Amino acid sequence: MQVTYWLEHAWLDPEVEPGVVVEVSQDGRIADVRTGVDTPPPGATVLRGLTVPGLANAHSHAFHRALRSTVQVGSGTFWTWREVMYSVADRLTPDTYHALARAVYAEMALAGITTVGEFHYLHHAPDGTPYDNPNAMGEALIAAAAEAGIRITLLDTAYVSSGFGKEPDRHQRRFSDGTTEAWAERATLLKDRDHARIGAAIHSVRAVPADQLDTVAEWAGTRGAPLHVHLSEQTAENEACLAAHDCTPTRLLADHGVLGPNTTGVHNTHLTDEDIALLGGSGTGTCMCPTTERDLADGIGPAVALQKEGSPLSLGSDSHAVIDLFEEARAMELNERLRTRTRGHWTAAALLRAATADGHAALGWNDAGRIERGALADLTTVALDSVRTAGPVPRLGAETAVFAASAADVRHAVVGGRHIVRDGRHELVGDVPGALAAAIGALRA
């Protein structure tokens, strides 16, 4: 059944247009886009505010949502934060992870996120024993996304070492398949479906030995699947890589065939000029996660230089200190302003592109992230009459969304033509705060 939406204002990259009709065909794709339609056609669903393509959260660890506020007590470093994270990971089962992820993905939908890239490495039971279904945890995440109404790219993650060849510690046993060959056998059992695509990830150069990197790269390359990797998030990782291999993590990945247009480096924070040239020259993407990077005191990555060299930018909420892609986009620009003491490194349109089309491309959804014929009918509508967004003229809607709005201003989310969030209420998960509280509380029991 064809569905018609009338958008009061729509961001049709790079301009904002008033009165836009979007026709959605039975396959959930945009069949037609018409501008200059002053009043809603009969039977059309009205989306008041500014409608942009659905947002893509290119880097998520769903279980980190249980850490919110808990890890804000006291001080410490990334490494002390990691110990708290491990303690939560130890308590998850397929059932409890499904309940938590369903609630987290519903929170994402309320924030206008219609696709998530889940960087997934909680594969086995806490002692490392595989479940009867070796992909029980991954399947729980795929099911959770379906029940929350959003798309997912499950980035099944290879993690076989605690650091440059060392055996996994007691917390990391459930992450490891032993070898990347065993990882590939298990990951191959996962299959794409309408709302889900399967990709790969290398947790980091410390977690996958150099002589096993090519196994993961070849697995992804054979399938044309996206490949993600945590890269140079911490200076300690760089120093350890130099000690072990006499090169930077980026150079190590380049030498083992990991870089390329289907690969995305997550964080890319502490890079040399040569690293930036290697990433940009190979077309490797960069996923910045500013709210997590600042929360963990990681540093500010060279996003401007990376993009100038040819590295496409995407955005992720990573540890979910907050889930707000507008804040991620805004923070990327504002961080750069603080560092350089100059303004205007990206236009609002460029930042929205990172949160939409380029984010979807990084996750293997090249047919999403645009409001145009043939694209998947994924839409996010931001109120232009809240206390944060009221006042500016509608033609500055992109600037309003990026530099003033928050996730709280999302009024509608549409996925494949299906209304998932309507007037700020999730249509499939009736009580999202309650679901979050219950799922997180169960991990404390």
Short mmCIF file of C-alpha atoms in Angstrom, two decimals:
data_model
loop_
_atom_site.label_atom_id
_atom_site.label_comp_id
_atom_site.label_asym_id
_atom_site.label_seq_id
_atom_site.Cartn_x
_atom_site.Cartn_y
_atom_site.Cartn_z
CA MET A 1 0.00 0.00 0.00
CA GLN A 2 1.46 3.34 -1.06
CA VAL A 3 1.89 5.96 1.67
CA THR A 4 2.09 9.72 1.18
CA TYR A 5 3.88 12.12 3.50
CA TRP A 6 3.67 15.90 3.36
CA LEU A 7 6.75 17.54 4.83
CA GLU A 8 6.24 21.10 6.06
CA HIS A 9 9.94 21.73 5.42
CA ALA A 10 12.50 19.28 4.10
CA TRP A 11 16.28 19.31 3.85
CA LEU A 12 16.95 18.28 0.27
CA ASP A 13 20.71 18.44 0.45
CA PRO A 14 21.95 21.18 0.48
CA GLU A 15 18.80 23.35 0.62
CA VAL A 16 15.66 23.50 2.77
CA GLU A 17 12.46 23.39 0.73
CA PRO A 18 8.93 24.18 1.99
CA GLY A 19 5.97 21.97 1.16
CA VAL A 20 7.46 18.68 0.00
CA VAL A 21 5.46 15.56 -0.85
CA VAL A 22 7.13 12.18 -0.51
CA GLU A 23 5.39 9.16 -2.02
CA VAL A 24 6.44 5.79 -0.60
CA SER A 25 5.97 2.62 -2.62
CA GLN A 26 5.07 -0.83 -1.27
CA ASP A 27 8.74 -1.81 -1.07
CA GLY A 28 9.45 0.98 1.42
CA ARG A 29 11.31 3.17 -1.05
CA ILE A 30 10.67 6.71 -2.16
CA ALA A 31 8.68 6.61 -5.37
CA ASP A 32 8.41 10.36 -5.90
CA VAL A 33 9.44 13.69 -4.36
CA ARG A 34 7.52 16.86 -5.24
CA THR A 35 8.38 20.34 -4.03
CA GLY A 36 6.30 23.50 -3.81
CA VAL A 37 3.17 21.77 -2.51
CA ASP A 38 1.68 24.39 -0.20
CA THR A 39 -0.98 22.24 1.47
CA PRO A 40 -1.10 18.55 2.36
CA PRO A 41 -2.76 16.37 -0.30
CA PRO A 42 -5.87 14.46 0.82
CA GLY A 43 -4.90 11.42 2.88
CA ALA A 44 -1.27 12.48 3.36
CA THR A 45 0.43 12.11 6.74
CA VAL A 46 1.64 15.53 7.84
CA LEU A 47 5.16 15.92 9.28
CA ARG A 48 5.44 19.43 10.71
CA GLY A 49 8.90 20.86 11.32
CA LEU A 50 12.08 20.10 9.40
CA THR A 51 12.39 16.63 7.89
CA VAL A 52 15.84 15.27 7.11
CA PRO A 53 16.86 11.79 6.00
CA GLY A 54 16.90 9.27 8.83
CA LEU A 55 20.05 9.55 10.91
CA ALA A 56 22.76 6.87 10.93
CA ASN A 57 24.53 6.07 14.19
CA ALA A 58 27.69 4.56 12.74
CA HIS A 59 29.25 3.33 15.99
CA SER A 60 27.39 1.79 18.91
CA HIS A 61 28.13 -0.54 21.80
CA ALA A 62 24.56 -1.06 23.01
CA PHE A 63 25.53 -2.49 26.41
CA HIS A 64 27.52 0.65 27.28
CA ARG A 65 24.18 2.40 27.81
CA ALA A 66 24.10 0.67 31.21
CA LEU A 67 27.18 2.68 32.20
CA ARG A 68 25.54 6.08 31.88
CA SER A 69 26.05 8.17 35.04
CA THR A 70 27.72 5.26 36.86
CA VAL A 71 31.04 6.03 35.17
CA GLN A 72 30.67 9.74 35.91
CA VAL A 73 31.43 9.15 39.58
CA GLY A 74 34.97 10.13 40.53
CA SER A 75 37.86 10.43 38.09
CA GLY A 76 40.20 8.12 36.19
CA THR A 77 41.24 7.29 32.64
CA PHE A 78 39.99 5.30 29.66
CA TRP A 79 41.62 2.25 31.23
CA THR A 80 39.84 2.58 34.58
CA TRP A 81 36.57 3.19 32.70
CA ARG A 82 37.23 -0.04 30.80
CA GLU A 83 37.24 -2.07 34.03
CA VAL A 84 33.75 -0.79 34.89
CA MET A 85 32.64 -1.62 31.36
CA TYR A 86 33.94 -5.18 31.70
CA SER A 87 31.95 -5.66 34.90
CA VAL A 88 28.72 -4.91 33.00
CA ALA A 89 29.72 -7.10 30.05
CA ASP A 90 30.29 -10.03 32.43
CA ARG A 91 26.63 -10.02 33.49
CA LEU A 92 24.95 -10.08 30.08
CA THR A 93 23.11 -13.07 28.64
CA PRO A 94 21.33 -13.32 25.27
CA ASP A 95 18.01 -12.56 26.99
CA THR A 96 19.22 -9.62 29.07
CA TYR A 97 21.18 -8.22 26.15
CA HIS A 98 18.11 -8.42 23.94
CA ALA A 99 16.04 -6.51 26.51
CA LEU A 100 18.71 -3.85 26.93
CA ALA A 101 19.40 -3.43 23.21
CA ARG A 102 15.68 -3.23 22.38
CA ALA A 103 15.34 -0.34 24.82
CA VAL A 104 18.54 1.36 23.62
CA TYR A 105 17.51 1.10 19.97
CA ALA A 106 14.10 2.50 20.87
CA GLU A 107 15.88 5.41 22.54
CA MET A 108 17.81 5.85 19.29
CA ALA A 109 14.58 5.89 17.28
CA LEU A 110 13.23 8.61 19.57
CA ALA A 111 16.43 10.54 18.75
CA GLY A 112 15.74 10.23 15.01
CA ILE A 113 18.25 7.43 14.39
CA THR A 114 16.89 4.99 11.82
CA THR A 115 20.04 2.87 11.31
CA VAL A 116 22.66 1.74 13.82
CA GLY A 117 26.10 0.23 13.32
CA GLU A 118 26.53 -2.17 16.23
CA PHE A 119 30.21 -2.93 16.90
CA HIS A 120 29.55 -6.33 18.45
CA TYR A 121 32.10 -8.40 20.34
CA LEU A 122 30.12 -10.04 23.20
CA HIS A 123 29.96 -13.38 21.43
CA HIS A 124 30.10 -16.18 24.00
CA ALA A 125 29.29 -17.03 27.61
CA PRO A 126 31.43 -15.24 30.22
CA ASP A 127 33.90 -18.14 30.48
CA GLY A 128 34.33 -18.20 26.70
CA THR A 129 32.10 -21.22 26.06
CA PRO A 130 30.03 -20.80 22.87
CA TYR A 131 26.27 -20.81 23.26
CA ASP A 132 24.31 -23.64 21.60
CA ASN A 133 23.61 -21.06 18.90
CA PRO A 134 27.11 -19.60 18.48
CA ASN A 135 25.56 -16.30 17.35
CA ALA A 136 22.96 -16.08 20.10
CA MET A 137 24.20 -12.66 21.22
CA GLY A 138 24.36 -11.23 17.70
CA GLU A 139 20.91 -12.59 16.87
CA ALA A 140 19.60 -10.95 20.04
CA LEU A 141 20.81 -7.58 18.74
CA ILE A 142 19.31 -8.14 15.30
CA ALA A 143 15.96 -9.06 16.87
CA ALA A 144 16.15 -6.06 19.20
CA ALA A 145 16.60 -3.68 16.27
CA ALA A 146 13.60 -5.21 14.48
CA GLU A 147 11.42 -4.81 17.57
CA ALA A 148 12.53 -1.19 17.96
CA GLY A 149 11.75 -0.57 14.28
CA ILE A 150 15.21 0.47 13.08
CA ARG A 151 17.80 -0.92 10.69
CA ILE A 152 21.05 -2.45 11.91
CA THR A 153 24.45 -3.28 10.50
CA LEU A 154 25.86 -5.90 12.83
CA LEU A 155 29.61 -5.35 12.72
CA ASP A 156 30.65 -8.75 14.02
CA THR A 157 33.98 -8.13 15.70
CA ALA A 158 37.16 -10.18 15.73
CA TYR A 159 38.82 -9.96 19.15
CA VAL A 160 41.34 -12.71 19.90
CA SER A 161 44.09 -11.08 21.98
CA SER A 162 44.33 -8.89 25.07
CA GLY A 163 47.18 -6.97 23.49
CA PHE A 164 49.68 -7.74 20.73
CA GLY A 165 49.61 -11.51 21.07
CA LYS A 166 48.73 -11.89 24.74
CA GLU A 167 45.99 -14.31 25.72
CA PRO A 168 42.58 -12.78 26.49
CA ASP A 169 42.12 -12.02 30.17
CA ARG A 170 39.17 -13.35 32.17
CA HIS A 171 36.88 -10.52 31.04
CA GLN A 172 37.81 -10.91 27.38
CA ARG A 173 37.29 -14.67 27.05
CA ARG A 174 33.72 -14.19 25.92
CA PHE A 175 34.91 -11.85 23.16
CA SER A 176 37.32 -14.34 21.58
CA ASP A 177 36.85 -17.10 19.02
CA GLY A 178 40.49 -18.14 19.52
CA THR A 179 41.59 -17.28 15.97
CA THR A 180 40.26 -15.12 13.18
CA GLU A 181 39.68 -18.28 11.14
CA ALA A 182 37.28 -19.48 13.84
CA TRP A 183 35.78 -15.99 13.98
CA ALA A 184 35.16 -16.14 10.20
CA GLU A 185 33.44 -19.54 10.46
CA ARG A 186 31.06 -18.21 13.09
CA ALA A 187 30.44 -14.86 11.39
CA THR A 188 29.61 -16.62 8.13
CA LEU A 189 26.57 -18.17 9.81
CA LEU A 190 25.02 -14.69 10.19
CA LYS A 191 22.79 -13.66 7.29
CA ASP A 192 21.44 -10.37 5.96
CA ARG A 193 17.73 -9.72 6.20
CA ASP A 194 15.42 -6.85 5.28
CA HIS A 195 16.32 -4.67 8.27
CA ALA A 196 19.80 -6.07 8.95
CA ARG A 197 23.12 -6.29 7.15
CA ILE A 198 26.18 -8.14 8.36
CA GLY A 199 29.56 -6.45 8.40
CA ALA A 200 32.88 -7.11 10.10
CA ALA A 201 35.12 -5.36 12.58
CA ILE A 202 38.65 -5.62 13.86
CA HIS A 203 38.38 -4.56 17.46
CA SER A 204 41.83 -2.93 17.34
CA VAL A 205 45.40 -3.71 16.35
CA ARG A 206 46.05 -4.79 19.94
CA ALA A 207 43.16 -7.31 19.86
CA VAL A 208 43.90 -8.96 16.48
CA PRO A 209 47.47 -10.12 15.83
CA ALA A 210 49.08 -8.69 12.71
CA ASP A 211 49.30 -12.06 10.97
CA GLN A 212 45.52 -12.51 11.36
CA LEU A 213 44.38 -9.09 10.13
CA ASP A 214 44.18 -10.23 6.53
CA THR A 215 41.66 -12.96 7.41
CA VAL A 216 39.15 -10.36 8.56
CA ALA A 217 39.91 -8.03 5.64
CA GLU A 218 39.46 -10.85 3.11
CA TRP A 219 36.19 -11.99 4.73
CA ALA A 220 34.75 -8.49 4.39
CA GLY A 221 36.22 -7.93 0.93
CA THR A 222 34.80 -11.15 -0.49
CA ARG A 223 31.32 -10.12 0.64
CA GLY A 224 31.61 -6.41 -0.14
CA ALA A 225 30.75 -5.89 3.51
CA PRO A 226 31.68 -2.85 5.62
CA LEU A 227 34.74 -3.30 7.83
CA HIS A 228 35.27 -1.13 10.91
CA VAL A 229 38.19 -0.85 13.34
CA HIS A 230 38.92 1.13 16.51
CA LEU A 231 41.99 3.09 15.47
CA SER A 232 44.44 5.15 17.54
CA GLU A 233 41.88 6.04 20.18
CA GLN A 234 44.60 6.08 22.83
CA THR A 235 48.26 7.12 22.71
CA ALA A 236 49.05 3.98 24.73
CA GLU A 237 47.85 1.87 21.80
CA ASN A 238 50.16 3.75 19.44
CA GLU A 239 53.13 3.32 21.76
CA ALA A 240 52.49 -0.40 22.18
CA CYS A 241 52.16 -0.85 18.42
CA LEU A 242 55.43 0.97 17.82
CA ALA A 243 57.12 -1.28 20.36
CA ALA A 244 55.67 -4.46 18.85
CA HIS A 245 55.84 -3.65 15.13
CA ASP A 246 57.96 -0.51 14.77
CA CYS A 247 55.09 1.30 13.04
CA THR A 248 51.85 3.10 13.80
CA PRO A 249 48.52 1.22 13.91
CA THR A 250 47.47 2.89 10.66
CA ARG A 251 50.62 1.76 8.86
CA LEU A 252 50.13 -1.77 10.23
CA LEU A 253 46.57 -1.87 8.88
CA ALA A 254 47.72 -0.50 5.52
CA ASP A 255 50.48 -3.11 5.24
CA HIS A 256 47.97 -5.91 5.87
CA GLY A 257 45.34 -4.81 3.36
CA VAL A 258 42.78 -3.50 5.82
CA LEU A 259 42.39 0.07 4.54
CA GLY A 260 40.08 0.96 1.66
CA PRO A 261 36.72 2.52 0.69
CA ASN A 262 34.68 -0.14 2.55
CA THR A 263 36.69 0.36 5.76
CA THR A 264 35.99 2.88 8.51
CA GLY A 265 38.41 3.81 11.27
CA VAL A 266 36.58 4.68 14.47
CA HIS A 267 38.02 7.63 16.42
CA ASN A 268 41.26 8.10 14.39
CA THR A 269 42.34 10.42 17.19
CA HIS A 270 46.13 10.30 17.54
CA LEU A 271 47.49 10.22 14.00
CA THR A 272 50.68 11.23 12.26
CA ASP A 273 50.69 13.13 8.98
CA GLU A 274 51.57 9.88 7.24
CA ASP A 275 48.61 8.16 8.93
CA ILE A 276 46.26 10.87 7.67
CA ALA A 277 47.61 10.51 4.14
CA LEU A 278 47.24 6.71 4.26
CA LEU A 279 43.64 6.90 5.44
CA GLY A 280 42.59 9.66 3.06
CA GLY A 281 44.48 8.30 0.07
CA SER A 282 42.87 4.87 0.45
CA GLY A 283 39.36 6.32 0.85
CA THR A 284 39.09 4.82 4.34
CA GLY A 285 36.31 6.50 6.30
CA THR A 286 36.48 8.15 9.71
CA CYS A 287 33.77 7.76 12.32
CA MET A 288 34.02 10.47 14.97
CA CYS A 289 32.28 9.97 18.31
CA PRO A 290 32.78 13.35 20.01
CA THR A 291 30.56 12.85 23.05
CA THR A 292 32.39 9.65 23.99
CA GLU A 293 35.81 11.00 23.05
CA ARG A 294 35.33 13.96 25.37
CA ASP A 295 33.73 11.83 28.11
CA LEU A 296 36.72 9.46 28.13
CA ALA A 297 39.25 12.29 27.76
CA ASP A 298 40.53 10.65 24.56
CA GLY A 299 41.35 13.85 22.68
CA ILE A 300 40.14 15.59 19.51
CA GLY A 301 40.83 13.80 16.25
CA PRO A 302 42.05 15.58 13.09
CA ALA A 303 38.70 15.34 11.29
CA VAL A 304 39.29 18.39 9.09
CA ALA A 305 42.64 17.12 7.82
CA LEU A 306 41.26 13.62 7.30
CA GLN A 307 38.34 14.85 5.21
CA LYS A 308 40.59 17.10 3.15
CA GLU A 309 42.77 14.07 2.38
CA GLY A 310 39.73 12.09 1.18
CA SER A 311 38.38 10.30 4.26
CA PRO A 312 34.55 10.48 4.43
CA LEU A 313 33.19 11.42 7.86
CA SER A 314 30.46 9.69 9.81
CA LEU A 315 29.24 9.99 13.40
CA GLY A 316 28.52 7.62 16.27
CA SER A 317 27.33 7.76 19.86
CA ASP A 318 29.69 4.90 20.86
CA SER A 319 29.40 4.54 24.66
CA HIS A 320 26.04 6.37 24.77
CA ALA A 321 27.04 8.98 27.33
CA VAL A 322 24.22 10.64 25.42
CA ILE A 323 22.33 9.45 22.34
CA ASP A 324 22.00 12.54 20.18
CA LEU A 325 23.41 12.71 16.64
CA PHE A 326 22.75 16.46 16.48
CA GLU A 327 25.04 16.86 19.48
CA GLU A 328 27.68 14.64 17.81
CA ALA A 329 27.57 16.81 14.67
CA ARG A 330 27.65 20.03 16.66
CA ALA A 331 30.48 18.79 18.88
CA MET A 332 32.67 17.89 15.93
CA GLU A 333 32.54 21.49 14.72
CA LEU A 334 32.74 23.08 18.17
CA ASN A 335 35.69 20.90 19.23
CA GLU A 336 37.55 22.11 16.17
CA ARG A 337 36.71 25.71 17.03
CA LEU A 338 38.16 25.28 20.51
CA ARG A 339 41.33 23.73 19.15
CA THR A 340 41.94 26.23 16.33
CA ARG A 341 40.16 29.33 17.68
CA THR A 342 38.49 29.76 14.29
CA ARG A 343 34.87 29.10 13.27
CA GLY A 344 33.10 27.45 10.38
CA HIS A 345 35.10 24.30 9.56
CA TRP A 346 31.98 22.58 8.21
CA THR A 347 28.66 23.93 7.00
CA ALA A 348 25.50 22.66 8.65
CA ALA A 349 24.77 20.76 5.44
CA ALA A 350 28.16 19.01 5.58
CA LEU A 351 27.55 17.99 9.19
CA LEU A 352 24.08 16.69 8.36
CA ARG A 353 25.61 14.73 5.48
CA ALA A 354 27.95 13.01 7.94
CA ALA A 355 24.94 12.10 10.08
CA THR A 356 22.87 10.82 7.14
CA ALA A 357 24.19 9.79 3.71
CA ASP A 358 27.83 9.29 4.66
CA GLY A 359 26.93 7.48 7.87
CA HIS A 360 24.68 5.10 5.97
CA ALA A 361 27.38 4.51 3.36
CA ALA A 362 29.84 3.60 6.13
CA LEU A 363 27.36 0.93 7.26
CA GLY A 364 26.71 -0.53 3.82
CA TRP A 365 23.33 1.18 3.31
CA ASN A 366 24.23 3.19 0.21
CA ASP A 367 20.52 3.31 -0.67
CA ALA A 368 19.63 5.32 2.45
CA GLY A 369 20.37 8.77 3.84
CA ARG A 370 18.81 10.87 1.07
CA ILE A 371 15.32 12.15 0.31
CA GLU A 372 15.18 11.26 -3.36
CA ARG A 373 13.54 8.76 -5.70
CA GLY A 374 14.71 5.20 -5.22
CA ALA A 375 16.15 5.75 -1.73
CA LEU A 376 14.85 3.92 1.31
CA ALA A 377 12.01 5.95 2.82
CA ASP A 378 13.71 6.74 6.14
CA LEU A 379 12.83 10.17 7.54
CA THR A 380 13.43 12.14 10.72
CA THR A 381 11.45 15.26 11.61
CA VAL A 382 12.74 17.92 14.01
CA ALA A 383 10.40 20.43 15.64
CA LEU A 384 11.03 24.04 14.68
CA ASP A 385 8.83 25.42 17.46
CA SER A 386 10.49 24.13 20.64
CA VAL A 387 12.24 26.39 23.14
CA ARG A 388 15.52 25.46 21.46
CA THR A 389 14.47 25.82 17.83
CA ALA A 390 11.83 28.56 17.76
CA GLY A 391 12.73 31.85 16.12
CA PRO A 392 15.01 31.23 13.11
CA VAL A 393 13.46 31.36 9.64
CA PRO A 394 12.72 27.89 8.21
CA ARG A 395 15.26 28.23 5.39
CA LEU A 396 17.92 28.06 8.12
CA GLY A 397 16.48 24.75 9.30
CA ALA A 398 19.75 22.86 8.77
CA GLU A 399 21.63 25.35 10.93
CA THR A 400 18.87 25.16 13.55
CA ALA A 401 18.96 21.36 13.62
CA VAL A 402 22.74 21.10 13.92
CA PHE A 403 23.53 24.05 16.18
CA ALA A 404 20.42 24.36 18.36
CA ALA A 405 18.26 21.22 18.32
CA SER A 406 18.68 18.12 20.44
CA ALA A 407 17.32 14.59 20.34
CA ALA A 408 14.42 15.88 22.46
CA ASP A 409 13.24 17.90 19.46
CA VAL A 410 12.65 14.84 17.25
CA ARG A 411 8.93 14.54 16.59
CA HIS A 412 8.75 11.80 13.95
CA ALA A 413 10.82 8.92 12.63
CA VAL A 414 9.86 6.90 9.58
CA VAL A 415 11.65 3.70 8.53
CA GLY A 416 10.85 2.20 5.15
CA GLY A 417 7.70 4.31 5.04
CA ARG A 418 6.55 2.99 8.42
CA HIS A 419 5.86 5.55 11.13
CA ILE A 420 8.02 4.39 14.07
CA VAL A 421 8.00 7.56 16.18
CA ARG A 422 4.87 9.71 15.99
CA ASP A 423 4.62 13.05 17.80
CA GLY A 424 7.54 12.09 20.02
CA ARG A 425 6.09 8.73 21.04
CA HIS A 426 7.53 5.36 20.05
CA GLU A 427 4.85 3.34 18.29
CA LEU A 428 6.36 -0.11 19.02
CA VAL A 429 7.90 0.24 22.49
CA GLY A 430 5.27 1.90 24.62
CA ASP A 431 7.39 2.94 27.60
CA VAL A 432 10.99 3.45 26.52
CA PRO A 433 12.21 4.96 29.81
CA GLY A 434 10.59 2.10 31.69
CA ALA A 435 12.18 -0.46 29.37
CA LEU A 436 15.60 1.14 29.89
CA ALA A 437 15.21 1.24 33.66
CA ALA A 438 14.10 -2.39 33.80
CA ALA A 439 16.84 -3.68 31.51
CA ILE A 440 19.62 -1.79 33.29
CA GLY A 441 18.22 -2.59 36.72
CA ALA A 442 18.27 -6.31 35.88
CA LEU A 443 22.03 -6.09 35.41
CA ARG A 444 22.44 -4.79 38.96
CA ALA A 445 20.36 -7.56 40.52
#
